[in-house]
Amino acid sequence: MGCGASKEAPKAAAPAATPAKPTAEPAKPVVTPADPPKASAAPAPAPAPAKAPSAPKDPEPVKSAPSATGGTYELPKIGDEKFDAWLSAQLAASGPDVKDTTDFRYLTFSEIPPFIDLHKSLMRKHLTPELFAKLKDIKSSKGYTLSNSIQAGVLRPHLGVGITCGDEECFELFKDILYPVVKGWHGFDPATQTHKSDLDPTKLTFPEDIASKFGTYVKSTRIRAARNIAGFSLPAGASVEDRLAVEGVLKEAFASLPEPLQGKYYPLGGLTSAQEDELQAGGFLFQKPGPMQLLGAAGAGRGWPDGRGIFHNDAKTVLCWCNEEDQCRIIAMENGGDVKGVFERFCSLSHAIKGAAEANGKKLMESPNLGFLGTCPSNLGTGLRASVMIVLPELNKDPHKLEEICAGFDLQPRGSSGEHSAAVGAKWDISNKQRIGFSEVELVQKMIDGVGKLIALEEELAAAAAS
């Protein structure tokens, strides 16, 4: 989920890099039950981890200048008198932006922000006065600027990444700041390395004995990633026209899915109370980002809820979010441990989105160096997170030891309260740690192999405890 919203970056190791410690992925704005809904053939999206304890509460908003479209925009009060005064002056001096709405304004920074100790992002680390001067007047053809890109990182000091992209051109126009951020977050250097993609589920190795063990220990499986369509803005910089055009392409994709994946699209603006209750009960509903959350501070909540929606198939084993953090979040899920079956559905979804884009004369946002592109640099490459909810009673007795074991397999464990916490009922969320530098097949295989070894170790510990 996520988009670097925690102080502690979920760094993923690249092929030639030493794996970093697993850290918590930022929580997504979705309501999810602790367990998959029993009445459904598939689980709800995995429970979002708790916000990192070090992340500050949303700062108190301060009333500021009215927006060019007639509303009132509120700046956060960071808590440093000089910085808050500077921020207010920058807002007052910022001219109108065509992307402004009644409740949101984009700032234009006249100088590099005077960052304070609270600012922890990689953007802050790598943005020098010289680099700011070089990039500050550059604008994409969709109207996205350096100031637009860094606004969330300036307004929300605890963010780990601190920079967003508003369209595909940003990755080239602002690569002098983006590439160091990507390298710092992922341990992958897009200036010298290339990414690879492989969405062929037949290449997975999932022998019957391992599948049987998964069936015993794994309660649910979930695989997700983002897909964005070239030629349209990303949510943080989208115009009304682009947002609605993206929704149109995605609706065509949903309509063309093969029979097992067919279902219904629910536009957020047209939900009945009953539909809203049903989607929320299933954990499928996402909410408008608050003004001080990452997506809200970046402008991704403008014009809510128009152009946003949720798709799921009849069996509730596939789910898509339209125009949330990215243009399309694709999720395949299922109760139990059939990882290969879930990955097959995930690949079918990805191919359907790609086919619909091409049918409209478009293509997916992809780069040889960065893989699939998206709003946040933390979700580049495959952007894939393959996870299982698994019960490990013996390993649960020592969460820190479990984390050490998972790190050796390039896995990321999460307890009930996020990173470094034990799991209620010994139920752990275990996922791949890396995103870029490996293919989708390789990352899912890493998860299968690593979880298989965890199960074997769990059984050894249980046998020893019983003897």
mmCIF file with all atom_site columns, N, CA and C in Angstrom, residues 213-244:
data_model
loop_
_atom_site.group_PDB
_atom_site.id
_atom_site.type_symbol
_atom_site.label_atom_id
_atom_site.label_alt_id
_atom_site.label_comp_id
_atom_site.label_asym_id
_atom_site.label_entity_id
_atom_site.label_seq_id
_atom_site.pdbx_PDB_ins_code
_atom_site.Cartn_x
_atom_site.Cartn_y
_atom_site.Cartn_z
_atom_site.occupancy
_atom_site.B_iso_or_equiv
_atom_site.pdbx_formal_charge
_atom_site.auth_seq_id
_atom_site.auth_comp_id
_atom_site.auth_asym_id
_atom_site.auth_atom_id
_atom_site.pdbx_PDB_model_num
ATOM 1  N N  . LYS A 1 213 ? 0.751   -28.335 2.736   1.00 0.00 ? 213 LYS A N  1
ATOM 2  C CA . LYS A 1 213 ? 1.129   -27.629 3.963   1.00 0.00 ? 213 LYS A CA 1
ATOM 3  C C  . LYS A 1 213 ? 0.492   -26.238 4.010   1.00 0.00 ? 213 LYS A C  1
ATOM 4  N N  . PHE A 1 214 ? 0.496   -25.553 2.887   1.00 0.00 ? 214 PHE A N  1
ATOM 5  C CA . PHE A 1 214 ? -0.138  -24.238 2.819   1.00 0.00 ? 214 PHE A CA 1
ATOM 6  C C  . PHE A 1 214 ? -1.627  -24.361 3.150   1.00 0.00 ? 214 PHE A C  1
ATOM 7  N N  . GLY A 1 215 ? -2.253  -25.428 2.646   1.00 0.00 ? 215 GLY A N  1
ATOM 8  C CA . GLY A 1 215 ? -3.664  -25.627 2.908   1.00 0.00 ? 215 GLY A CA 1
ATOM 9  C C  . GLY A 1 215 ? -3.965  -25.804 4.387   1.00 0.00 ? 215 GLY A C  1
ATOM 10 N N  . THR A 1 216 ? -2.985  -26.332 5.132   1.00 0.00 ? 216 THR A N  1
ATOM 11 C CA . THR A 1 216 ? -3.160  -26.550 6.563   1.00 0.00 ? 216 THR A CA 1
ATOM 12 C C  . THR A 1 216 ? -2.920  -25.279 7.375   1.00 0.00 ? 216 THR A C  1
ATOM 13 N N  . TYR A 1 217 ? -1.885  -24.528 7.020   1.00 0.00 ? 217 TYR A N  1
ATOM 14 C CA . TYR A 1 217 ? -1.451  -23.400 7.852   1.00 0.00 ? 217 TYR A CA 1
ATOM 15 C C  . TYR A 1 217 ? -1.952  -22.036 7.376   1.00 0.00 ? 217 TYR A C  1
ATOM 16 N N  . VAL A 1 218 ? -2.168  -21.877 6.078   1.00 0.00 ? 218 VAL A N  1
ATOM 17 C CA . VAL A 1 218 ? -2.488  -20.560 5.519   1.00 0.00 ? 218 VAL A CA 1
ATOM 18 C C  . VAL A 1 218 ? -4.001  -20.340 5.549   1.00 0.00 ? 218 VAL A C  1
ATOM 19 N N  . LYS A 1 219 ? -4.417  -19.223 6.107   1.00 0.00 ? 219 LYS A N  1
ATOM 20 C CA . LYS A 1 219 ? -5.840  -18.901 6.205   1.00 0.00 ? 219 LYS A CA 1
ATOM 21 C C  . LYS A 1 219 ? -6.338  -18.137 4.979   1.00 0.00 ? 219 LYS A C  1
ATOM 22 N N  . SER A 1 220 ? -5.501  -17.286 4.400   1.00 0.00 ? 220 SER A N  1
ATOM 23 C CA . SER A 1 220 ? -5.915  -16.552 3.196   1.00 0.00 ? 220 SER A CA 1
ATOM 24 C C  . SER A 1 220 ? -4.683  -16.088 2.441   1.00 0.00 ? 220 SER A C  1
ATOM 25 N N  . THR A 1 221 ? -4.879  -15.818 1.158   1.00 0.00 ? 221 THR A N  1
ATOM 26 C CA . THR A 1 221 ? -3.803  -15.387 0.265   1.00 0.00 ? 221 THR A CA 1
ATOM 27 C C  . THR A 1 221 ? -4.260  -14.154 -0.496  1.00 0.00 ? 221 THR A C  1
ATOM 28 N N  . ARG A 1 222 ? -3.345  -13.215 -0.704  1.00 0.00 ? 222 ARG A N  1
ATOM 29 C CA . ARG A 1 222 ? -3.695  -11.959 -1.377  1.00 0.00 ? 222 ARG A CA 1
ATOM 30 C C  . ARG A 1 222 ? -2.490  -11.466 -2.184  1.00 0.00 ? 222 ARG A C  1
ATOM 31 N N  . ILE A 1 223 ? -2.720  -11.067 -3.433  1.00 0.00 ? 223 ILE A N  1
ATOM 32 C CA . ILE A 1 223 ? -1.670  -10.496 -4.280  1.00 0.00 ? 223 ILE A CA 1
ATOM 33 C C  . ILE A 1 223 ? -2.205  -9.209  -4.882  1.00 0.00 ? 223 ILE A C  1
ATOM 34 N N  . ARG A 1 224 ? -1.444  -8.135  -4.759  1.00 0.00 ? 224 ARG A N  1
ATOM 35 C CA . ARG A 1 224 ? -1.913  -6.852  -5.279  1.00 0.00 ? 224 ARG A CA 1
ATOM 36 C C  . ARG A 1 224 ? -0.767  -6.100  -5.947  1.00 0.00 ? 224 ARG A C  1
ATOM 37 N N  . ALA A 1 225 ? -1.142  -5.164  -6.819  1.00 0.00 ? 225 ALA A N  1
ATOM 38 C CA . ALA A 1 225 ? -0.196  -4.249  -7.462  1.00 0.00 ? 225 ALA A CA 1
ATOM 39 C C  . ALA A 1 225 ? -1.011  -3.122  -8.084  1.00 0.00 ? 225 ALA A C  1
ATOM 40 N N  . ALA A 1 226 ? -0.324  -2.155  -8.675  1.00 0.00 ? 226 ALA A N  1
ATOM 41 C CA . ALA A 1 226 ? -0.995  -1.036  -9.330  1.00 0.00 ? 226 ALA A CA 1
ATOM 42 C C  . ALA A 1 226 ? -0.731  -1.077  -10.831 1.00 0.00 ? 226 ALA A C  1
ATOM 43 N N  . ARG A 1 227 ? -1.696  -0.568  -11.585 1.00 0.00 ? 227 ARG A N  1
ATOM 44 C CA . ARG A 1 227 ? -1.532  -0.404  -13.027 1.00 0.00 ? 227 ARG A CA 1
ATOM 45 C C  . ARG A 1 227 ? -2.018  0.994   -13.410 1.00 0.00 ? 227 ARG A C  1
ATOM 46 N N  . ASN A 1 228 ? -1.243  1.676   -14.246 1.00 0.00 ? 228 ASN A N  1
ATOM 47 C CA . ASN A 1 228 ? -1.586  3.018   -14.696 1.00 0.00 ? 228 ASN A CA 1
ATOM 48 C C  . ASN A 1 228 ? -1.461  3.104   -16.207 1.00 0.00 ? 228 ASN A C  1
ATOM 49 N N  . ILE A 1 229 ? -2.310  3.912   -16.807 1.00 0.00 ? 229 ILE A N  1
ATOM 50 C CA . ILE A 1 229 ? -2.424  3.988   -18.262 1.00 0.00 ? 229 ILE A CA 1
ATOM 51 C C  . ILE A 1 229 ? -1.717  5.231   -18.771 1.00 0.00 ? 229 ILE A C  1
ATOM 52 N N  . ALA A 1 230 ? -0.766  5.037   -19.678 1.00 0.00 ? 230 ALA A N  1
ATOM 53 C CA . ALA A 1 230 ? 0.001   6.154   -20.239 1.00 0.00 ? 230 ALA A CA 1
ATOM 54 C C  . ALA A 1 230 ? -0.926  7.117   -20.973 1.00 0.00 ? 230 ALA A C  1
ATOM 55 N N  . GLY A 1 231 ? -0.567  8.386   -20.928 1.00 0.00 ? 231 GLY A N  1
ATOM 56 C CA . GLY A 1 231 ? -1.363  9.403   -21.607 1.00 0.00 ? 231 GLY A CA 1
ATOM 57 C C  . GLY A 1 231 ? -2.351  10.093  -20.701 1.00 0.00 ? 231 GLY A C  1
ATOM 58 N N  . PHE A 1 232 ? -2.599  9.512   -19.524 1.00 0.00 ? 232 PHE A N  1
ATOM 59 C CA . PHE A 1 232 ? -3.484  10.121  -18.533 1.00 0.00 ? 232 PHE A CA 1
ATOM 60 C C  . PHE A 1 232 ? -2.686  10.454  -17.275 1.00 0.00 ? 232 PHE A C  1
ATOM 61 N N  . SER A 1 233 ? -3.088  11.505  -16.588 1.00 0.00 ? 233 SER A N  1
ATOM 62 C CA . SER A 1 233 ? -2.403  11.876  -15.358 1.00 0.00 ? 233 SER A CA 1
ATOM 63 C C  . SER A 1 233 ? -2.635  10.833  -14.278 1.00 0.00 ? 233 SER A C  1
ATOM 64 N N  . LEU A 1 234 ? -1.690  10.773  -13.335 1.00 0.00 ? 234 LEU A N  1
ATOM 65 C CA . LEU A 1 234 ? -1.870  9.990   -12.130 1.00 0.00 ? 234 LEU A CA 1
ATOM 66 C C  . LEU A 1 234 ? -2.744  10.772  -11.157 1.00 0.00 ? 234 LEU A C  1
ATOM 67 N N  . PRO A 1 235 ? -3.355  10.106  -10.166 1.00 0.00 ? 235 PRO A N  1
ATOM 68 C CA . PRO A 1 235 ? -4.327  10.784  -9.297  1.00 0.00 ? 235 PRO A CA 1
ATOM 69 C C  . PRO A 1 235 ? -3.831  12.064  -8.631  1.00 0.00 ? 235 PRO A C  1
ATOM 70 N N  . ALA A 1 236 ? -2.560  12.131  -8.273  1.00 0.00 ? 236 ALA A N  1
ATOM 71 C CA . ALA A 1 236 ? -2.061  13.327  -7.594  1.00 0.00 ? 236 ALA A CA 1
ATOM 72 C C  . ALA A 1 236 ? -2.044  14.558  -8.505  1.00 0.00 ? 236 ALA A C  1
ATOM 73 N N  . GLY A 1 237 ? -2.132  14.341  -9.811  1.00 0.00 ? 237 GLY A N  1
ATOM 74 C CA . GLY A 1 237 ? -2.118  15.474  -10.732 1.00 0.00 ? 237 GLY A CA 1
ATOM 75 C C  . GLY A 1 237 ? -3.235  15.448  -11.750 1.00 0.00 ? 237 GLY A C  1
ATOM 76 N N  . ALA A 1 238 ? -4.215  14.567  -11.543 1.00 0.00 ? 238 ALA A N  1
ATOM 77 C CA . ALA A 1 238 ? -5.228  14.330  -12.574 1.00 0.00 ? 238 ALA A CA 1
ATOM 78 C C  . ALA A 1 238 ? -6.211  15.487  -12.718 1.00 0.00 ? 238 ALA A C  1
ATOM 79 N N  . SER A 1 239 ? -6.552  15.766  -13.957 1.00 0.00 ? 239 SER A N  1
ATOM 80 C CA . SER A 1 239 ? -7.664  16.663  -14.248 1.00 0.00 ? 239 SER A CA 1
ATOM 81 C C  . SER A 1 239 ? -8.960  15.861  -14.170 1.00 0.00 ? 239 SER A C  1
ATOM 82 N N  . VAL A 1 240 ? -10.087 16.557  -14.130 1.00 0.00 ? 240 VAL A N  1
ATOM 83 C CA . VAL A 1 240 ? -11.377 15.870  -14.128 1.00 0.00 ? 240 VAL A CA 1
ATOM 84 C C  . VAL A 1 240 ? -11.506 15.008  -15.373 1.00 0.00 ? 240 VAL A C  1
ATOM 85 N N  . GLU A 1 241 ? -11.087 15.569  -16.507 1.00 0.00 ? 241 GLU A N  1
ATOM 86 C CA . GLU A 1 241 ? -11.217 14.851  -17.787 1.00 0.00 ? 241 GLU A CA 1
ATOM 87 C C  . GLU A 1 241 ? -10.398 13.561  -17.785 1.00 0.00 ? 241 GLU A C  1
ATOM 88 N N  . ASP A 1 242 ? -9.158  13.641  -17.299 1.00 0.00 ? 242 ASP A N  1
ATOM 89 C CA . ASP A 1 242 ? -8.320  12.445  -17.274 1.00 0.00 ? 242 ASP A CA 1
ATOM 90 C C  . ASP A 1 242 ? -8.865  11.400  -16.308 1.00 0.00 ? 242 ASP A C  1
ATOM 91 N N  . ARG A 1 243 ? -9.349  11.853  -15.174 1.00 0.00 ? 243 ARG A N  1
ATOM 92 C CA . ARG A 1 243 ? -9.871  10.916  -14.182 1.00 0.00 ? 243 ARG A CA 1
ATOM 93 C C  . ARG A 1 243 ? -11.058 10.135  -14.746 1.00 0.00 ? 243 ARG A C  1
ATOM 94 N N  . LEU A 1 244 ? -11.961 10.842  -15.425 1.00 0.00 ? 244 LEU A N  1
ATOM 95 C CA . LEU A 1 244 ? -13.131 10.179  -15.998 1.00 0.00 ? 244 LEU A CA 1
ATOM 96 C C  . LEU A 1 244 ? -12.750 9.292   -17.179 1.00 0.00 ? 244 LEU A C  1
#
